[in-house]
mmCIF file of C-alpha atoms in Angstrom:
data_model
loop_
_atom_site.group_PDB
_atom_site.id
_atom_site.type_symbol
_atom_site.label_atom_id
_atom_site.label_comp_id
_atom_site.label_asym_id
_atom_site.label_seq_id
_atom_site.Cartn_x
_atom_site.Cartn_y
_atom_site.Cartn_z
ATOM 1 C CA GLU A 1 -14.904 -80.252 -69.232
ATOM 2 C CA CYS A 2 -12.270 -82.568 -67.860
ATOM 3 C CA ARG A 3 -13.198 -86.228 -67.532
ATOM 4 C CA SER A 4 -10.755 -86.862 -64.717
ATOM 5 C CA THR A 5 -12.161 -88.903 -61.873
ATOM 6 C CA THR A 6 -9.602 -87.692 -59.314
ATOM 7 C CA SER A 7 -12.290 -85.966 -57.275
ATOM 8 C CA GLY A 8 -9.923 -84.788 -54.573
ATOM 9 C CA SER A 9 -8.332 -82.179 -56.849
ATOM 10 C CA LEU A 10 -11.192 -81.238 -59.146
ATOM 11 C CA ARG A 11 -12.022 -77.545 -59.625
ATOM 12 C CA ARG A 12 -15.505 -76.233 -60.389
ATOM 13 C CA CYS A 13 -16.741 -73.300 -62.448
ATOM 14 C CA PRO A 14 -18.798 -71.060 -60.103
ATOM 15 C CA TYR A 15 -21.613 -70.798 -62.671
ATOM 16 C CA LEU A 16 -21.757 -74.252 -64.273
ATOM 17 C CA GLU A 17 -21.425 -77.756 -62.919
ATOM 18 C CA VAL A 18 -18.231 -78.249 -64.912
ATOM 19 C CA LEU A 19 -15.171 -79.804 -63.320
ATOM 20 C CA TYR A 20 -11.490 -79.459 -64.222
ATOM 21 C CA CYS A 21 -8.489 -81.366 -62.973
ATOM 22 C CA SER A 22 -6.155 -78.344 -62.971
ATOM 23 C CA THR A 23 -5.802 -74.656 -63.770
ATOM 24 C CA GLN A 24 -4.114 -75.556 -67.059
ATOM 25 C CA CYS A 25 -7.076 -77.732 -67.980
ATOM 26 C CA GLN A 26 -9.496 -74.922 -67.156
ATOM 27 C CA ASP A 27 -7.503 -72.325 -69.092
ATOM 28 C CA SER A 28 -7.326 -74.514 -72.181
ATOM 29 C CA ALA A 29 -11.086 -75.075 -72.056
ATOM 30 C CA TRP A 30 -11.879 -71.375 -71.562
ATOM 31 C CA PRO A 31 -12.413 -70.426 -75.264
ATOM 32 C CA GLY A 32 -15.163 -73.021 -75.651
ATOM 33 C CA HIS A 33 -16.507 -72.544 -72.149
ATOM 34 C CA ARG A 34 -16.810 -68.749 -72.289
ATOM 35 C CA GLU A 35 -20.210 -68.466 -74.008
ATOM 36 C CA LYS A 36 -21.865 -71.191 -71.924
ATOM 37 C CA CYS A 37 -20.528 -69.557 -68.767
ATOM 38 C CA LYS A 38 -21.814 -66.170 -69.922
ATOM 39 C CA ALA A 39 -25.284 -67.624 -70.537
ATOM 40 C CA SER A 40 -25.301 -69.330 -67.150
ATOM 41 C CA ARG A 41 -24.235 -66.089 -65.458
ATOM 42 C CA ALA A 42 -27.101 -64.259 -67.200
ATOM 43 C CA ALA A 43 -29.550 -66.897 -66.002
ATOM 44 C CA ALA A 44 -28.243 -66.519 -62.452
ATOM 45 C CA LYS A 45 -28.789 -62.767 -62.678
ATOM 46 C CA SER A 46 -32.354 -63.352 -63.827
ATOM 47 C CA ARG A 47 -33.037 -65.657 -60.891
ATOM 48 C CA GLU A 48 -31.577 -63.150 -58.452
ATOM 49 C CA SER A 49 -33.729 -60.376 -59.941
ATOM 50 C CA SER A 50 -36.856 -62.438 -59.418
ATOM 51 C CA HIS A 51 -36.028 -62.680 -55.706
ATOM 52 C CA ALA A 52 -34.982 -59.072 -55.273
ATOM 53 C CA THR A 53 -37.293 -57.144 -53.017
ATOM 54 C CA VAL A 54 -37.921 -53.435 -52.683
ATOM 55 C CA PRO A 55 -38.755 -52.100 -49.228
ATOM 56 C CA GLU A 56 -42.324 -51.072 -48.515
ATOM 57 C CA GLU A 57 -41.422 -47.397 -48.648
ATOM 58 C CA ALA A 58 -40.942 -47.768 -52.424
ATOM 59 C CA ALA A 59 -44.681 -48.370 -52.816
ATOM 60 C CA SER A 60 -45.459 -44.790 -51.828
ATOM 61 C CA GLY A 61 -45.683 -43.596 -55.437
ATOM 62 C CA ALA A 62 -42.984 -40.981 -54.897
ATOM 63 C CA THR A 63 -41.152 -39.876 -58.046
ATOM 64 C CA ASP A 64 -37.443 -39.725 -58.832
ATOM 65 C CA ALA A 65 -37.641 -35.926 -58.886
ATOM 66 C CA GLU A 66 -39.115 -35.843 -55.396
ATOM 67 C CA GLY A 67 -36.522 -38.304 -54.159
ATOM 68 C CA LEU A 68 -33.607 -36.403 -55.639
ATOM 69 C CA LYS A 69 -34.911 -33.192 -54.105
ATOM 70 C CA ALA A 70 -35.177 -34.884 -50.711
ATOM 71 C CA VAL A 71 -31.631 -36.203 -51.032
ATOM 72 C CA GLU A 72 -30.194 -32.838 -52.080
ATOM 73 C CA ASN A 73 -32.045 -31.058 -49.259
ATOM 74 C CA ALA A 74 -30.929 -33.531 -46.580
ATOM 75 C CA THR A 75 -29.065 -31.608 -43.911
ATOM 76 C CA ASP A 76 -27.682 -34.573 -42.000
ATOM 77 C CA GLU A 77 -27.170 -38.321 -42.166
ATOM 78 C CA ALA A 78 -30.583 -39.176 -40.686
ATOM 79 C CA ALA A 79 -32.440 -37.077 -43.277
ATOM 80 C CA LEU A 80 -30.458 -38.675 -46.085
ATOM 81 C CA VAL A 81 -31.205 -42.188 -44.824
ATOM 82 C CA ALA A 82 -34.889 -41.293 -44.507
ATOM 83 C CA ALA A 83 -34.891 -40.189 -48.155
ATOM 84 C CA MET A 84 -33.260 -43.474 -49.177
ATOM 85 C CA ARG A 85 -35.935 -45.464 -47.378
ATOM 86 C CA ARG A 86 -38.814 -43.445 -48.779
ATOM 87 C CA HIS A 87 -37.513 -43.666 -52.348
ATOM 88 C CA ALA A 88 -36.040 -47.172 -52.184
ATOM 89 C CA GLY A 89 -37.394 -48.061 -55.626
ATOM 90 C CA SER A 90 -35.405 -45.368 -57.414
ATOM 91 C CA GLU A 91 -31.918 -46.381 -58.508
ATOM 92 C CA GLU A 92 -31.086 -42.740 -59.263
ATOM 93 C CA VAL A 93 -31.999 -41.662 -55.734
ATOM 94 C CA GLN A 94 -30.047 -44.524 -54.144
ATOM 95 C CA TYR A 95 -27.002 -43.805 -56.294
ATOM 96 C CA ARG A 96 -27.013 -40.105 -55.467
ATOM 97 C CA ALA A 97 -27.607 -40.782 -51.780
ATOM 98 C CA CYS A 98 -24.658 -43.194 -51.609
ATOM 99 C CA TRP A 99 -22.435 -40.574 -53.228
ATOM 100 C CA LEU A 100 -23.510 -37.901 -50.743
ATOM 101 C CA LEU A 101 -23.166 -40.264 -47.787
ATOM 102 C CA SER A 102 -19.581 -40.998 -48.759
ATOM 103 C CA LYS A 103 -18.836 -37.270 -48.687
ATOM 104 C CA MET A 104 -20.566 -36.852 -45.329
ATOM 105 C CA VAL A 105 -18.753 -39.603 -43.456
ATOM 106 C CA VAL A 106 -15.291 -39.604 -45.029
ATOM 107 C CA ASP A 107 -12.509 -39.389 -42.427
ATOM 108 C CA SER A 108 -14.915 -38.730 -39.555
ATOM 109 C CA VAL A 109 -15.560 -41.419 -36.967
ATOM 110 C CA GLU A 110 -18.267 -39.264 -35.393
ATOM 111 C CA ARG A 111 -20.203 -38.801 -38.647
ATOM 112 C CA ALA A 112 -19.716 -42.432 -39.692
ATOM 113 C CA THR A 113 -21.043 -43.619 -36.325
ATOM 114 C CA ARG A 114 -23.942 -41.181 -36.504
ATOM 115 C CA ALA A 115 -24.853 -42.388 -39.983
ATOM 116 C CA GLY A 116 -24.661 -45.983 -38.794
ATOM 117 C CA ASN A 117 -26.966 -45.189 -35.891
ATOM 118 C CA ALA A 118 -29.424 -43.628 -38.358
ATOM 119 C CA GLY A 119 -29.595 -46.878 -40.351
ATOM 120 C CA ALA A 120 -27.349 -45.909 -43.260
ATOM 121 C CA ILE A 121 -25.656 -49.290 -43.527
ATOM 122 C CA GLU A 122 -28.919 -51.223 -43.664
ATOM 123 C CA ALA A 123 -30.260 -48.772 -46.278
ATOM 124 C CA ILE A 124 -27.142 -49.159 -48.434
ATOM 125 C CA VAL A 125 -27.274 -52.965 -48.341
ATOM 126 C CA ALA A 126 -30.991 -52.826 -49.171
ATOM 127 C CA ALA A 127 -30.162 -50.636 -52.177
ATOM 128 C CA MET A 128 -27.567 -53.159 -53.383
ATOM 129 C CA ARG A 129 -30.172 -55.905 -53.276
ATOM 130 C CA ALA A 130 -33.033 -53.898 -54.772
ATOM 131 C CA HIS A 131 -30.918 -52.561 -57.654
ATOM 132 C CA ALA A 132 -28.652 -55.533 -58.263
ATOM 133 C CA ASP A 133 -28.396 -54.809 -62.001
ATOM 134 C CA SER A 134 -26.909 -51.342 -61.511
ATOM 135 C CA ALA A 135 -23.130 -51.564 -61.745
ATOM 136 C CA ARG A 136 -22.605 -47.948 -60.759
ATOM 137 C CA LEU A 137 -24.721 -48.327 -57.634
ATOM 138 C CA GLN A 138 -22.834 -51.459 -56.592
ATOM 139 C CA VAL A 139 -19.560 -49.555 -56.902
ATOM 140 C CA HIS A 140 -20.714 -46.579 -54.843
ATOM 141 C CA ALA A 141 -22.504 -48.760 -52.293
ATOM 142 C CA CYS A 142 -19.351 -50.807 -51.680
ATOM 143 C CA MET A 143 -17.205 -47.701 -51.431
ATOM 144 C CA VAL A 144 -19.532 -45.918 -48.991
ATOM 145 C CA LEU A 145 -19.734 -49.072 -46.857
ATOM 146 C CA CYS A 146 -15.933 -49.096 -46.773
ATOM 147 C CA ALA A 147 -16.009 -45.421 -45.719
ATOM 148 C CA HIS A 148 -18.381 -46.239 -42.847
ATOM 149 C CA ILE A 149 -16.239 -49.139 -41.612
ATOM 150 C CA LEU A 150 -12.648 -48.043 -42.227
ATOM 151 C CA VAL A 151 -12.353 -44.437 -41.093
ATOM 152 C CA SER A 152 -8.994 -42.677 -41.289
ATOM 153 C CA GLY A 153 -7.272 -46.064 -41.339
ATOM 154 C CA ALA A 154 -9.036 -47.368 -38.219
ATOM 155 C CA LEU A 155 -11.919 -49.815 -37.991
ATOM 156 C CA CYS A 156 -15.246 -48.496 -36.755
ATOM 157 C CA GLU A 157 -16.222 -51.688 -34.950
ATOM 158 C CA VAL A 158 -19.879 -50.817 -34.424
ATOM 159 C CA ASN A 159 -20.382 -50.207 -38.143
ATOM 160 C CA LEU A 160 -18.446 -53.352 -38.992
ATOM 161 C CA VAL A 161 -20.877 -55.383 -36.893
ATOM 162 C CA ARG A 162 -23.832 -53.579 -38.468
ATOM 163 C CA ALA A 163 -22.604 -54.330 -41.979
ATOM 164 C CA ARG A 164 -22.167 -58.026 -41.235
ATOM 165 C CA SER A 165 -25.599 -58.217 -39.595
ATOM 166 C CA ALA A 166 -27.239 -56.391 -42.513
ATOM 167 C CA GLY A 167 -25.964 -58.985 -44.983
ATOM 168 C CA ALA A 168 -23.287 -56.849 -46.622
ATOM 169 C CA LEU A 169 -21.098 -59.906 -47.240
ATOM 170 C CA GLU A 170 -23.787 -61.767 -49.142
ATOM 171 C CA ALA A 171 -24.777 -58.663 -51.118
ATOM 172 C CA ALA A 172 -21.152 -58.004 -52.037
ATOM 173 C CA VAL A 173 -20.542 -61.549 -53.264
ATOM 174 C CA ALA A 174 -23.765 -61.398 -55.290
ATOM 175 C CA ALA A 175 -22.504 -58.216 -56.953
ATOM 176 C CA LEU A 176 -19.130 -59.820 -57.665
ATOM 177 C CA ARG A 177 -20.771 -62.792 -59.340
ATOM 178 C CA ARG A 178 -23.276 -60.672 -61.223
ATOM 179 C CA HIS A 179 -20.971 -58.024 -62.707
ATOM 180 C CA THR A 180 -17.726 -58.567 -64.605
ATOM 181 C CA ASP A 181 -17.126 -54.808 -64.718
ATOM 182 C CA GLU A 182 -13.659 -54.106 -63.312
ATOM 183 C CA MET A 183 -14.731 -51.248 -61.045
ATOM 184 C CA VAL A 184 -17.480 -53.356 -59.477
ATOM 185 C CA GLN A 185 -15.124 -56.246 -58.889
ATOM 186 C CA MET A 186 -12.393 -54.067 -57.400
ATOM 187 C CA SER A 187 -14.788 -52.260 -55.044
ATOM 188 C CA VAL A 188 -16.312 -55.566 -53.920
ATOM 189 C CA CYS A 189 -12.860 -57.018 -53.240
ATOM 190 C CA MET A 190 -12.007 -53.970 -51.122
ATOM 191 C CA LEU A 191 -15.185 -54.422 -49.089
ATOM 192 C CA LEU A 192 -14.627 -58.177 -48.705
ATOM 193 C CA GLN A 193 -11.163 -57.529 -47.329
ATOM 194 C CA ILE A 194 -12.494 -55.135 -44.691
ATOM 195 C CA LEU A 195 -15.430 -57.349 -43.717
ATOM 196 C CA THR A 196 -13.512 -60.611 -43.363
ATOM 197 C CA TYR A 197 -10.037 -59.693 -42.144
ATOM 198 C CA SER A 198 -10.787 -59.692 -38.414
ATOM 199 C CA SER A 199 -13.590 -62.253 -38.193
ATOM 200 C CA GLU A 200 -13.437 -66.006 -38.599
ATOM 201 C CA GLU A 201 -17.231 -66.121 -38.762
ATOM 202 C CA SER A 202 -17.222 -63.654 -41.651
ATOM 203 C CA ARG A 203 -14.635 -65.743 -43.507
ATOM 204 C CA THR A 204 -16.921 -68.729 -43.216
ATOM 205 C CA ILE A 205 -19.955 -66.745 -44.411
ATOM 206 C CA ALA A 206 -18.000 -65.303 -47.334
ATOM 207 C CA ALA A 207 -16.738 -68.714 -48.400
ATOM 208 C CA SER A 208 -20.218 -70.229 -48.148
ATOM 209 C CA ALA A 209 -21.552 -67.423 -50.362
ATOM 210 C CA GLY A 210 -18.982 -68.283 -53.046
ATOM 211 C CA ALA A 211 -16.582 -65.399 -52.431
ATOM 212 C CA ILE A 212 -13.409 -67.403 -53.093
ATOM 213 C CA GLU A 213 -14.598 -68.712 -56.449
ATOM 214 C CA ALA A 214 -15.875 -65.274 -57.464
ATOM 215 C CA VAL A 215 -12.643 -63.476 -56.513
ATOM 216 C CA VAL A 216 -10.540 -66.048 -58.366
ATOM 217 C CA GLU A 217 -12.795 -65.641 -61.396
ATOM 218 C CA ALA A 218 -12.287 -61.867 -61.249
ATOM 219 C CA MET A 219 -8.520 -62.411 -61.363
ATOM 220 C CA ARG A 220 -8.982 -64.652 -64.369
ATOM 221 C CA VAL A 221 -11.207 -62.147 -66.194
ATOM 222 C CA HIS A 222 -8.921 -59.127 -65.622
ATOM 223 C CA PRO A 223 -5.341 -60.424 -65.899
ATOM 224 C CA LYS A 224 -4.023 -57.149 -67.378
ATOM 225 C CA SER A 225 -5.252 -54.984 -64.508
ATOM 226 C CA GLY A 226 -2.638 -54.691 -61.792
ATOM 227 C CA GLN A 227 -5.127 -52.975 -59.484
ATOM 228 C CA MET A 228 -7.665 -55.764 -59.919
ATOM 229 C CA GLN A 229 -5.025 -58.372 -59.153
ATOM 230 C CA LEU A 230 -3.910 -56.387 -56.092
ATOM 231 C CA HIS A 231 -7.384 -56.038 -54.578
ATOM 232 C CA ALA A 232 -8.182 -59.669 -55.363
ATOM 233 C CA CYS A 233 -5.002 -60.792 -53.558
ATOM 234 C CA GLN A 234 -5.905 -58.643 -50.564
ATOM 235 C CA ALA A 235 -9.423 -60.074 -50.466
ATOM 236 C CA LEU A 236 -8.167 -63.645 -50.733
ATOM 237 C CA TYR A 237 -5.647 -63.037 -47.963
ATOM 238 C CA ALA A 238 -8.393 -61.736 -45.657
ATOM 239 C CA ILE A 239 -10.763 -64.602 -46.482
ATOM 240 C CA THR A 240 -8.172 -67.356 -46.082
ATOM 241 C CA ILE A 241 -6.064 -66.142 -43.152
ATOM 242 C CA ASP A 242 -5.828 -68.852 -40.460
ATOM 243 C CA ASN A 243 -8.574 -70.852 -42.188
ATOM 244 C CA ALA A 244 -7.355 -74.186 -43.536
ATOM 245 C CA GLU A 245 -10.622 -74.991 -45.302
ATOM 246 C CA ASN A 246 -10.665 -71.672 -47.172
ATOM 247 C CA ILE A 247 -6.978 -72.017 -48.049
ATOM 248 C CA SER A 248 -7.671 -75.446 -49.539
ATOM 249 C CA ARG A 249 -10.646 -74.075 -51.419
ATOM 250 C CA ALA A 250 -8.584 -71.246 -52.891
ATOM 251 C CA ARG A 251 -5.838 -73.663 -53.926
ATOM 252 C CA ASN A 252 -8.350 -75.920 -55.650
ATOM 253 C CA GLU A 253 -9.757 -72.942 -57.535
ATOM 254 C CA GLY A 254 -6.295 -72.195 -58.951
ATOM 255 C CA ALA A 255 -5.634 -69.037 -56.946
ATOM 256 C CA MET A 256 -1.924 -69.725 -56.519
ATOM 257 C CA GLU A 257 -1.356 -70.156 -60.245
ATOM 258 C CA LEU A 258 -3.194 -66.900 -60.928
ATOM 259 C CA VAL A 259 -1.157 -65.088 -58.281
ATOM 260 C CA GLU A 260 2.045 -66.334 -59.908
ATOM 261 C CA ALA A 261 0.758 -65.228 -63.309
ATOM 262 C CA ALA A 262 -0.063 -61.787 -61.892
ATOM 263 C CA LEU A 263 3.446 -61.447 -60.466
ATOM 264 C CA MET A 264 4.922 -62.247 -63.861
ATOM 265 C CA ALA A 265 2.565 -59.950 -65.776
ATOM 266 C CA HIS A 266 3.076 -57.034 -63.357
ATOM 267 C CA SER A 267 6.648 -57.626 -62.269
ATOM 268 C CA GLY A 268 7.322 -53.924 -61.722
ATOM 269 C CA ASP A 269 4.415 -53.445 -59.309
ATOM 270 C CA GLN A 270 6.021 -53.610 -55.876
ATOM 271 C CA VAL A 271 2.739 -53.152 -53.975
ATOM 272 C CA LEU A 272 1.192 -56.091 -55.813
ATOM 273 C CA LYS A 273 4.346 -58.121 -55.193
ATOM 274 C CA ALA A 274 4.228 -57.454 -51.448
ATOM 275 C CA ASN A 275 0.559 -58.433 -51.183
ATOM 276 C CA ALA A 276 0.821 -61.417 -53.492
ATOM 277 C CA THR A 277 3.817 -62.902 -51.714
ATOM 278 C CA ALA A 278 2.009 -62.487 -48.367
ATOM 279 C CA LEU A 279 -0.750 -64.743 -49.709
ATOM 280 C CA VAL A 280 0.547 -68.151 -48.701
ATOM 281 C CA LEU A 281 -1.783 -70.819 -50.052
#
């Protein structure tokens, strides 16, 4: 912990009330800070679990086998969503349903809209909250949300609004903070980019939920992954675009130094270079 009293430039760990005067200061303290940060992250997960709720449908006593059968026999989006709601307490059912939903809606605006009308987005976000400890479910949930919102390269505006209203931003940030797994963090960054790019209100919500700190931390944890650095840069760009407060927040978290480090470590990655250089902080 830095003892600097220059409060205007202090940076904070997203899990501990520890302040640093610079990125260099934070990096040098990382070896000793790692274990305390890990313990604090575990405690945060425990607190989140205690507040996680499972929809009433989960109290029906239905078994995983029944739920999986219902999911496999679903003939359309509405039937699949109904199975998710009825078997909300089963992580296996929610995981399988997310996988099947992604296959149903991929590259089809009509099917994505139909699934949204059936309540798919709300069911997916509910699954993320109810099964917060499941890394694989968080990955598939984020990816299927992306498939509902960005269809064949175009935004499905009605599903974008649904996702924001359902609390997808908050659920995504919670997953990012909870899991250090690279696939979880990449999929969350992809979803954050889609959810925040075209909405100032969403940028504010994301920042308030701790998205900037969590994305920067993901860059710090996975410096060797060019894909992680790429998706993190894209998420930061979307969250900070035309938002002076978020830009300042990202700067104070050391985002620019990490972007420069990523460019050096992955100098041959032209896609990363294009996205990183577009991120003006």
